[in-house]
Structure formats: C-alpha cells, structure tokens
Amino acid sequence: MTRQALVLGAGGFIGGHLVKRLKAEGFWVRGVDLKEHEHAVTAADDFVMGDLRDQQVVDAVIDRKFDEVYQLAADMGGAGYIFTGEHDADIMHNSATINLNVVHKARERGVDNLFYSSSACMYPAYNQEDPDNPNCAEDSAYPAAPDSEYGWEKLFSERLYLAYNRNYGMNCRVARYHNIFGPEGTWDGGKEKAPAAICRKVALAADGGTIDVWGDGLQTRSFLYIDECVEGTIRLLRSGFEGPVNIGSDEMVSINQLVAMVADIAGKTIHINHIPGPEGVRGRNSDNRLIEERLGWRPSATLTQGLEKTYEWIERQTRRNAPAGQPATAGA
Ligand code: NAD
C-alpha cells in the first residue's frame, strides 16, 4: 500500500523540500500551510490552505493515522524578525497554538511517527557568548535561558511533544535545526536569514561595491544545506531515537567569512560596512556528537558547496525582480 505522509508548513522553505523528497520516495503527501509556496509549485498530492491555529482545520487535515507526520509550521523569520521584540507575542501565541492543536489531534488519531522541528535558538544565551567556543551540546539546554521568545516557544513545544511520548505512549521525534539554507527559501522582505541576505546583497552589488552587515561581523554561526537537513529529518523520524538532537553543520564561520565566501563564489570584490542591527548570540555551532552516536550519520556537505547552489538561485531571483534597465544596488 502507498505510504502516506503529512507535512505541516509545506508552503515554507524546509517543508517544500521535504514534500519533494517524500514524493521522490513514492509517498502520497498532503501538505498544509497558510499560504502556497512562494518559489515553487508544490509537489504535494493534496495541498490544503488552512490555519493550523484553528483546531477544526487541524482536525480536518489529520483525518487519518498517516505513516509519517512532519510538523514544521511556525511563525518564524531571521534575526530581523525574531530579535526586534516587535513580534514576540505573535511568535509565541501562533506557534504554541499550532503545536498544542497538532499534538492533541495526532494522539487522537493514533499517529505514532511525528517529527517536530525545534531550533538551536532554544540553547542558553550564556553558553554562546564566546564566538570561538559556543556550547550547543544537547545536554547544555538547562538551566534554560534562550535569547528570544522564539527560542522559549521552541523549548516549550519540544517538551510538549516529549511529554506526550511519556504520558500517552506517542513516538514524537524532536530535532533542533541550526540555520538551514538553500534555494527556494526566503531571500528578501525581512524574514530572510544571513546566508540568503548576504547572497542577495552580493548579487545586487557591483564588483568593488560595499554591502551592509549587522554588527562587527565577528559573530559566528554554522549553516546547514537544505538537502542535508531533509536527510537528517527523515533519518531521525525513521529511527528509534526521540531526541532532542541537533541537525546542523559544525563548520563554523564568522559572518565576515561568510561574506568573503559568497563574494568569492560571485567572483566579486566586496567591502563590508558594519552597521548596528539585531545580531543574536555571539557564537553558535552545531554539536554533532549525539546525532552521529545515535543515527550513525552526520551532515557532510561543505558550506561552500551549499552556498554555490544558493547563490546561483538567489542571483537568478534578483535578476528576475530588478526593474528592466535599472542597475541594482546593495541595500541594508
Ligand atoms: P518557513 O517560514 O519557510 O516555513 C514555515 C511555514 O509555516 C510557512 O510557510 C508558514 O506560512 C507556515 N505557517 C505559519 N503559521 C501557520 C499557521 N498558523 N497555519 C499553517 N501554516 C502556518 O520556515 P522554514 O525555514 O521552512 O522552517 C520550518 C521549521 O523549522 C519551523 O518550525 C522553524 O521554526 C524550524 N527551524 C528552521 C530553521 C531554519 O534555519 N530555516 C532553524 C531552526 C528551526
């Protein structure tokens, strides 16, 4: 019989890629989102536009047991969305409501393979003050002190899914994603993350031009290419391990280094203008010891390999969107 999967947040970046992968594996896939995918035609067999904050919508889309359920829907964005403080109430209310609704109905339907995407943003800020030596080992989560309400909601929801495992014998798996990037993701408009924003700025800059970067650029991060994220997600769901476990890259770079890598791919000389802006923690890197130990797998693609594909896609988007005849300039 054809296996059936449900992808919540299928109109988003990771959800869109996950649907494609599940289709390639032969699944019948239902996708659900508030909106259609902005950068690709959905590969889902059944795409439902609906608001998962509404329990009735959740009840209607989780209308069977499903072989696999992936819960990726969340109110989220990059630093410009999460760290300004302006969206805190929405982020917490919207995402927590979705998760409460989903786990409730999934239990009623007897779903026993449910994946939940938490985030590295739930790690304590006090372990991420040294850009050269951040600690994001899974067992470093407590005492909890995320640096954003987005991180607090993720921490609450990962605990929620694991509590359902304990009390109701469910089989939810929790991953903590670290900065996922790649083609067909948000690349402008304010919700984009650093790799996409930098690719856009470099694509729009002239050779020898200058781009704005928030902070001194010495803050460090690691970035995981989307195909690796999807692979790790599927492997975790099909494993016997509930997590929480990091799904991220451990190739840590500073934001200045990231700019240099993208400039190199673009074949341009790019200067950086450091401006004040939301930065998040000073350092963050995925600790991949646990995923390797429990799944016998860890991401292996290099940052450069992922950036090459991402830059190519974003550069194409900027050309498509630039008004004819007007030279594009780098914005903030
Ligand atoms: P995304 O914003 O592209 O996708 C999330 C999707 O959820 C969006 O399409 C959005 O419309 C949908 N959604 C939001 N509220 C909804 C609602 N009420 N009803 C139905 N759909 C709703 O983000 P993404 O990068 O694909 O991330 C997927 C998941 O992974 C999210 O839970 C996110 O928090 C988590 N995560 C992502 C990253 C990353 O680097 N991309 C890092 C850590 C965690």
Short mmCIF file of C-alpha atoms and ligand atoms in Angstrom, two decimals:
data_model
loop_
_atom_site.label_atom_id
_atom_site.label_comp_id
_atom_site.label_asym_id
_atom_site.label_seq_id
_atom_site.Cartn_x
_atom_site.Cartn_y
_atom_site.Cartn_z
CA MET A 1 0.00 0.00 0.00
CA THR A 2 1.18 3.53 -0.75
CA ARG A 3 2.69 5.16 2.30
CA GLN A 4 1.07 8.42 3.35
CA ALA A 5 2.79 11.49 4.80
CA LEU A 6 1.55 14.78 6.17
CA VAL A 7 3.76 17.87 6.00
CA LEU A 8 2.58 20.83 8.08
CA GLY A 9 4.25 24.02 6.87
CA ALA A 10 4.51 22.61 3.33
CA GLY A 11 4.32 26.10 1.83
CA GLY A 12 7.55 27.02 3.60
CA PHE A 13 11.20 26.55 2.78
CA ILE A 14 12.04 23.26 4.50
CA GLY A 15 8.51 21.87 4.09
CA GLY A 16 8.65 22.44 0.32
CA HIS A 17 11.89 20.48 0.01
CA LEU A 18 10.64 17.74 2.30
CA VAL A 19 7.49 17.24 0.21
CA LYS A 20 9.63 16.82 -2.91
CA ARG A 21 11.82 14.25 -1.18
CA LEU A 22 8.84 12.25 0.12
CA LYS A 23 7.25 12.30 -3.32
CA ALA A 24 10.51 11.01 -4.82
CA GLU A 25 10.32 8.14 -2.31
CA GLY A 26 6.83 7.25 -3.54
CA PHE A 27 4.71 8.67 -0.70
CA TRP A 28 1.26 10.11 -1.14
CA VAL A 29 1.72 13.53 0.50
CA ARG A 30 -0.69 16.01 2.00
CA GLY A 31 0.78 19.46 2.59
CA VAL A 32 -0.81 22.15 4.74
CA ASP A 33 0.05 25.83 5.04
CA LEU A 34 -1.42 29.29 5.42
CA LYS A 35 -0.08 30.11 2.00
CA GLU A 36 1.11 28.49 -1.18
CA HIS A 37 4.84 28.01 -1.66
CA GLU A 38 6.26 31.28 -2.93
CA HIS A 39 9.11 29.89 -5.01
CA ALA A 40 7.96 26.55 -6.39
CA VAL A 41 4.87 24.65 -7.44
CA THR A 42 4.05 22.23 -4.64
CA ALA A 43 4.78 18.58 -5.28
CA ALA A 44 2.10 17.53 -2.75
CA ASP A 45 -0.77 15.33 -3.96
CA ASP A 46 -3.14 17.28 -1.76
CA PHE A 47 -2.29 20.82 -0.68
CA VAL A 48 -4.61 22.31 1.92
CA MET A 49 -4.58 26.04 2.60
CA GLY A 50 -5.54 26.36 6.21
CA ASP A 51 -4.66 27.96 9.52
CA LEU A 52 -3.30 25.41 11.97
CA ARG A 53 -4.11 27.73 14.88
CA ASP A 54 -7.67 26.63 14.26
CA GLN A 55 -8.33 23.24 15.89
CA GLN A 56 -11.06 22.48 13.33
CA VAL A 57 -8.56 22.85 10.50
CA VAL A 58 -6.12 20.59 12.33
CA ASP A 59 -8.87 18.03 12.93
CA ALA A 60 -9.73 18.06 9.23
CA VAL A 61 -6.18 17.63 7.94
CA ILE A 62 -5.15 14.96 10.48
CA ASP A 63 -8.05 12.81 9.36
CA ARG A 64 -6.13 9.52 9.45
CA LYS A 65 -3.16 7.88 11.12
CA PHE A 66 -0.57 8.72 8.41
CA ASP A 67 2.67 6.78 8.22
CA GLU A 68 4.72 9.92 8.81
CA VAL A 69 3.80 13.39 10.07
CA TYR A 70 6.23 16.31 9.89
CA GLN A 71 5.32 19.40 11.94
CA LEU A 72 7.30 22.34 10.52
CA ALA A 73 4.69 25.11 10.66
CA ALA A 74 5.77 28.05 12.80
CA ASP A 75 5.72 31.81 12.88
CA MET A 76 9.36 32.45 12.16
CA GLY A 77 11.97 34.53 10.40
CA GLY A 78 15.60 35.63 10.58
CA ALA A 79 17.21 37.94 13.14
CA GLY A 80 15.35 40.94 11.71
CA TYR A 81 12.07 39.28 12.67
CA ILE A 82 12.91 37.40 15.85
CA PHE A 83 15.17 39.79 17.74
CA THR A 84 13.45 43.16 17.37
CA GLY A 85 10.87 42.27 20.03
CA GLU A 86 8.00 43.57 17.91
CA HIS A 87 6.69 40.12 17.01
CA ASP A 88 7.18 38.34 20.36
CA ALA A 89 3.51 37.90 21.25
CA ASP A 90 2.58 36.61 17.79
CA ILE A 91 5.54 34.26 17.58
CA MET A 92 4.72 32.68 20.94
CA HIS A 93 0.97 32.55 20.54
CA ASN A 94 0.88 31.38 16.94
CA SER A 95 3.48 28.64 17.15
CA ALA A 96 2.42 27.32 20.57
CA THR A 97 -1.21 27.13 19.43
CA ILE A 98 -0.24 25.19 16.32
CA ASN A 99 1.77 22.69 18.35
CA LEU A 100 -0.93 22.24 21.01
CA ASN A 101 -3.54 21.61 18.33
CA VAL A 102 -1.36 19.24 16.31
CA VAL A 103 -0.15 17.00 19.12
CA HIS A 104 -3.69 16.76 20.54
CA LYS A 105 -5.19 15.57 17.27
CA ALA A 106 -2.24 13.38 16.36
CA ARG A 107 -2.70 11.48 19.61
CA GLU A 108 -6.42 11.03 18.98
CA ARG A 109 -5.69 9.62 15.52
CA GLY A 110 -3.04 7.26 16.84
CA VAL A 111 -0.20 8.89 14.88
CA ASP A 112 3.00 7.26 16.05
CA ASN A 113 5.61 8.82 13.77
CA LEU A 114 5.61 12.56 14.33
CA PHE A 115 8.57 14.84 13.71
CA TYR A 116 8.85 18.26 15.36
CA SER A 117 11.33 20.94 14.29
CA SER A 118 12.76 22.77 17.27
CA SER A 119 15.61 25.23 16.89
CA ALA A 120 19.12 25.94 18.15
CA CYS A 121 17.58 29.21 19.37
CA MET A 122 16.43 27.31 22.47
CA TYR A 123 20.02 26.95 23.76
CA PRO A 124 21.02 29.23 26.65
CA ALA A 125 22.46 32.57 25.63
CA TYR A 126 25.12 32.28 28.37
CA ASN A 127 26.78 29.38 26.50
CA GLN A 128 27.01 31.38 23.29
CA GLU A 129 28.90 34.49 24.35
CA ASP A 130 32.30 33.38 23.08
CA PRO A 131 32.24 33.41 19.26
CA ASP A 132 35.12 30.93 19.11
CA ASN A 133 33.78 28.44 21.60
CA PRO A 134 29.97 28.19 21.80
CA ASN A 135 28.42 25.21 23.57
CA CYS A 136 25.35 23.72 21.87
CA ALA A 137 25.57 20.15 23.12
CA GLU A 138 22.05 18.79 23.59
CA ASP A 139 22.50 18.36 27.35
CA SER A 140 23.55 22.02 27.77
CA ALA A 141 19.93 23.20 27.40
CA TYR A 142 19.37 23.76 31.15
CA PRO A 143 19.21 25.99 33.13
CA ALA A 144 17.20 27.40 30.25
CA ALA A 145 17.94 30.92 29.02
CA PRO A 146 17.12 31.30 25.31
CA ASP A 147 17.82 34.78 23.97
CA SER A 148 14.45 35.16 22.21
CA GLU A 149 10.79 34.37 22.77
CA TYR A 150 11.03 32.27 19.61
CA GLY A 151 13.57 30.09 21.47
CA TRP A 152 11.34 29.86 24.56
CA GLU A 153 8.39 28.70 22.47
CA LYS A 154 10.56 26.05 20.81
CA LEU A 155 11.69 24.84 24.21
CA PHE A 156 8.10 24.66 25.45
CA SER A 157 6.93 22.80 22.36
CA GLU A 158 9.74 20.27 22.31
CA ARG A 159 8.87 19.48 25.94
CA LEU A 160 5.21 19.24 24.94
CA TYR A 161 5.89 16.56 22.30
CA LEU A 162 8.16 14.62 24.65
CA ALA A 163 5.53 14.80 27.42
CA TYR A 164 3.02 13.19 25.02
CA ASN A 165 5.56 10.44 24.44
CA ARG A 166 5.81 9.79 28.17
CA ASN A 167 2.16 10.12 29.12
CA TYR A 168 0.40 8.81 26.01
CA GLY A 169 2.94 6.42 24.52
CA MET A 170 3.37 8.55 21.41
CA ASN A 171 6.51 8.38 19.32
CA CYS A 172 7.37 12.01 18.58
CA ARG A 173 10.91 12.87 17.46
CA VAL A 174 12.45 16.26 18.11
CA ALA A 175 15.29 17.87 16.19
CA ARG A 176 16.96 21.19 16.87
CA TYR A 177 17.74 22.74 13.49
CA HIS A 178 20.72 25.07 13.16
CA ASN A 179 20.41 27.72 10.40
CA ILE A 180 19.18 25.87 7.35
CA PHE A 181 19.76 27.48 3.96
CA GLY A 182 19.39 26.76 0.27
CA PRO A 183 17.43 27.57 -2.88
CA GLU A 184 13.68 28.23 -2.73
CA GLY A 185 13.90 29.91 0.67
CA THR A 186 13.01 33.43 1.78
CA TRP A 187 15.66 35.75 0.34
CA ASP A 188 14.19 39.23 0.85
CA GLY A 189 11.38 41.05 2.65
CA GLY A 190 12.74 40.96 6.23
CA LYS A 191 12.26 37.28 7.22
CA GLU A 192 15.35 36.03 5.38
CA LYS A 193 18.36 34.65 7.24
CA ALA A 194 22.01 35.61 6.95
CA PRO A 195 23.12 33.35 4.04
CA ALA A 196 20.19 34.43 1.86
CA ALA A 197 20.54 38.10 2.82
CA ILE A 198 24.26 38.06 2.05
CA CYS A 199 23.77 36.24 -1.25
CA ARG A 200 21.16 38.85 -2.23
CA LYS A 201 23.35 41.79 -1.23
CA VAL A 202 26.38 40.41 -3.05
CA ALA A 203 24.30 39.62 -6.13
CA LEU A 204 22.99 43.20 -6.21
CA ALA A 205 26.38 44.82 -5.52
CA ALA A 206 28.77 45.87 -8.24
CA ASP A 207 32.27 44.39 -8.32
CA GLY A 208 34.23 46.50 -5.80
CA GLY A 209 30.98 47.55 -4.10
CA THR A 210 30.03 47.67 -0.42
CA ILE A 211 27.33 45.80 1.49
CA ASP A 212 25.90 46.45 4.94
CA VAL A 213 26.34 43.83 7.66
CA TRP A 214 24.71 43.97 11.09
CA GLY A 215 27.27 44.18 13.91
CA ASP A 216 31.03 43.71 13.64
CA GLY A 217 30.66 40.53 11.56
CA LEU A 218 32.76 38.59 14.07
CA GLN A 219 29.71 36.75 15.39
CA THR A 220 29.95 33.09 14.37
CA ARG A 221 27.40 30.59 13.08
CA SER A 222 27.18 27.34 11.18
CA PHE A 223 24.83 26.83 8.25
CA LEU A 224 23.35 23.57 7.03
CA TYR A 225 22.43 22.98 3.43
CA ILE A 226 18.78 22.04 2.89
CA ASP A 227 19.37 18.59 1.38
CA GLU A 228 21.31 17.57 4.50
CA CYS A 229 18.54 18.92 6.70
CA VAL A 230 15.92 16.85 4.88
CA GLU A 231 18.13 13.75 5.07
CA GLY A 232 18.67 14.17 8.82
CA THR A 233 14.97 14.85 9.40
CA ILE A 234 13.86 11.69 7.63
CA ARG A 235 16.56 9.58 9.26
CA LEU A 236 15.53 10.81 12.71
CA LEU A 237 11.84 10.13 12.11
CA ARG A 238 12.59 6.60 10.97
CA SER A 239 14.97 5.91 13.85
CA GLY A 240 14.11 4.71 17.31
CA PHE A 241 15.54 7.87 18.87
CA GLU A 242 13.21 10.62 20.14
CA GLY A 243 15.91 13.27 20.62
CA PRO A 244 16.10 16.19 21.05
CA VAL A 245 19.08 16.12 18.73
CA ASN A 246 20.90 18.79 16.74
CA ILE A 247 20.55 18.78 12.98
CA GLY A 248 23.16 21.26 11.85
CA SER A 249 26.59 21.75 10.42
CA ASP A 250 29.67 22.05 12.61
CA GLU A 251 31.60 24.11 10.05
CA MET A 252 31.56 27.37 12.00
CA VAL A 253 32.34 30.68 10.25
CA SER A 254 32.09 34.35 11.15
CA ILE A 255 29.62 36.49 9.23
CA ASN A 256 32.59 38.33 7.71
CA GLN A 257 33.95 34.99 6.48
CA LEU A 258 30.53 34.13 5.09
CA VAL A 259 30.57 37.37 3.07
CA ALA A 260 34.05 36.56 1.77
CA MET A 261 32.91 33.07 0.70
CA VAL A 262 29.88 34.42 -1.16
CA ALA A 263 31.95 37.19 -2.79
CA ASP A 264 34.40 34.55 -3.94
CA ILE A 265 31.61 32.45 -5.47
CA ALA A 266 30.25 35.58 -7.20
CA GLY A 267 33.73 36.48 -8.45
CA LYS A 268 33.43 39.98 -6.96
CA THR A 269 35.47 42.12 -4.60
CA ILE A 270 33.07 43.15 -1.83
CA HIS A 271 33.69 45.61 1.03
CA ILE A 272 31.69 45.48 4.26
CA ASN A 273 30.02 48.40 6.00
CA HIS A 274 29.25 47.41 9.60
CA ILE A 275 26.00 48.92 10.86
CA PRO A 276 24.03 48.47 14.08
CA GLY A 277 21.32 45.82 13.84
CA PRO A 278 19.89 42.72 15.54
CA GLU A 279 22.65 40.13 15.90
CA GLY A 280 21.55 37.38 18.27
CA VAL A 281 24.15 35.45 20.24
CA ARG A 282 27.91 35.95 19.62
CA GLY A 283 28.60 32.38 18.64
CA ARG A 284 26.64 29.27 17.68
CA ASN A 285 27.72 25.96 16.23
CA SER A 286 26.08 22.57 15.95
CA ASP A 287 27.49 19.86 18.18
CA ASN A 288 27.13 16.70 16.11
CA ARG A 289 28.39 14.06 18.53
CA LEU A 290 24.93 12.87 19.58
CA ILE A 291 23.45 12.54 16.08
CA GLU A 292 26.49 10.59 14.96
CA GLU A 293 26.30 8.33 18.00
CA ARG A 294 22.55 7.67 17.75
CA LEU A 295 21.93 7.70 13.99
CA GLY A 296 25.38 6.77 12.70
CA TRP A 297 25.10 9.76 10.38
CA ARG A 298 26.14 13.39 10.31
CA PRO A 299 25.91 16.06 7.63
CA SER A 300 28.90 16.08 5.33
CA ALA A 301 28.36 18.71 2.57
CA THR A 302 30.66 21.72 2.87
CA LEU A 303 29.35 25.25 3.34
CA THR A 304 30.88 26.29 0.01
CA GLN A 305 29.01 23.54 -1.86
CA GLY A 306 25.68 24.74 -0.44
CA LEU A 307 26.47 28.41 -0.96
CA GLU A 308 27.29 27.86 -4.63
CA LYS A 309 23.82 26.43 -5.30
CA THR A 310 22.11 29.04 -3.13
CA TYR A 311 23.93 31.99 -4.65
CA GLU A 312 23.11 30.81 -8.14
CA TRP A 313 19.39 30.60 -7.28
CA ILE A 314 19.23 33.95 -5.45
CA GLU A 315 21.22 35.73 -8.14
CA ARG A 316 18.61 34.50 -10.64
CA GLN A 317 15.79 35.82 -8.42
CA THR A 318 17.40 39.27 -8.19
CA ARG A 319 17.72 39.45 -11.97
CA ARG A 320 14.08 38.44 -12.35
CA ASN A 321 12.97 41.11 -9.86
CA ALA A 322 15.19 44.03 -10.91
CA PRO A 323 13.28 46.63 -12.94
CA ALA A 324 14.42 46.49 -16.57
CA GLY A 325 17.24 48.87 -17.40
CA GLN A 326 17.94 49.83 -13.79
CA PRO A 327 21.27 48.94 -12.23
CA ALA A 328 20.72 47.07 -8.96
CA THR A 329 22.33 48.44 -5.80
CA ALA A 330 23.03 46.80 -2.46
CA GLY A 331 20.53 47.62 0.26
CA ALA A 332 20.71 47.06 4.00
P1 NAD B 1 9.20 28.86 6.80
O1 NAD B 1 8.74 30.13 7.46
O2 NAD B 1 9.65 28.91 5.40
O3 NAD B 1 8.06 27.75 6.93
C1 NAD B 1 7.14 27.71 7.97
C2 NAD B 1 5.77 27.64 7.33
O4 NAD B 1 4.77 27.56 8.36
C3 NAD B 1 5.44 28.88 6.48
O5 NAD B 1 5.19 28.52 5.14
C4 NAD B 1 4.21 29.45 7.15
O6 NAD B 1 3.26 30.02 6.25
C5 NAD B 1 3.65 28.22 7.85
N1 NAD B 1 2.74 28.63 8.92
C6 NAD B 1 2.95 29.58 9.87
N2 NAD B 1 1.86 29.72 10.63
C7 NAD B 1 0.93 28.85 10.15
C8 NAD B 1 -0.39 28.55 10.52
N3 NAD B 1 -1.00 29.18 11.53
N4 NAD B 1 -1.06 27.61 9.82
C9 NAD B 1 -0.47 26.97 8.76
N5 NAD B 1 0.80 27.21 8.38
C10 NAD B 1 1.49 28.15 9.07
O7 NAD B 1 10.34 28.27 7.74
P2 NAD B 1 11.35 27.06 7.49
O8 NAD B 1 12.70 27.64 7.39
O9 NAD B 1 10.85 26.16 6.43
O10 NAD B 1 11.27 26.34 8.92
C11 NAD B 1 10.46 25.20 9.15
C12 NAD B 1 10.51 24.85 10.63
O11 NAD B 1 11.87 24.65 11.04
C13 NAD B 1 9.95 25.93 11.54
O12 NAD B 1 9.27 25.33 12.61
C14 NAD B 1 11.18 26.63 12.06
O13 NAD B 1 10.96 27.24 13.30
C15 NAD B 1 12.16 25.48 12.15
N6 NAD B 1 13.55 25.94 12.09
C16 NAD B 1 14.04 26.43 10.92
C17 NAD B 1 15.36 26.87 10.87
C18 NAD B 1 15.95 27.42 9.60
O14 NAD B 1 17.12 27.79 9.61
N7 NAD B 1 15.20 27.50 8.49
C19 NAD B 1 16.17 26.82 12.00
C20 NAD B 1 15.62 26.32 13.18
C21 NAD B 1 14.31 25.86 13.21
#
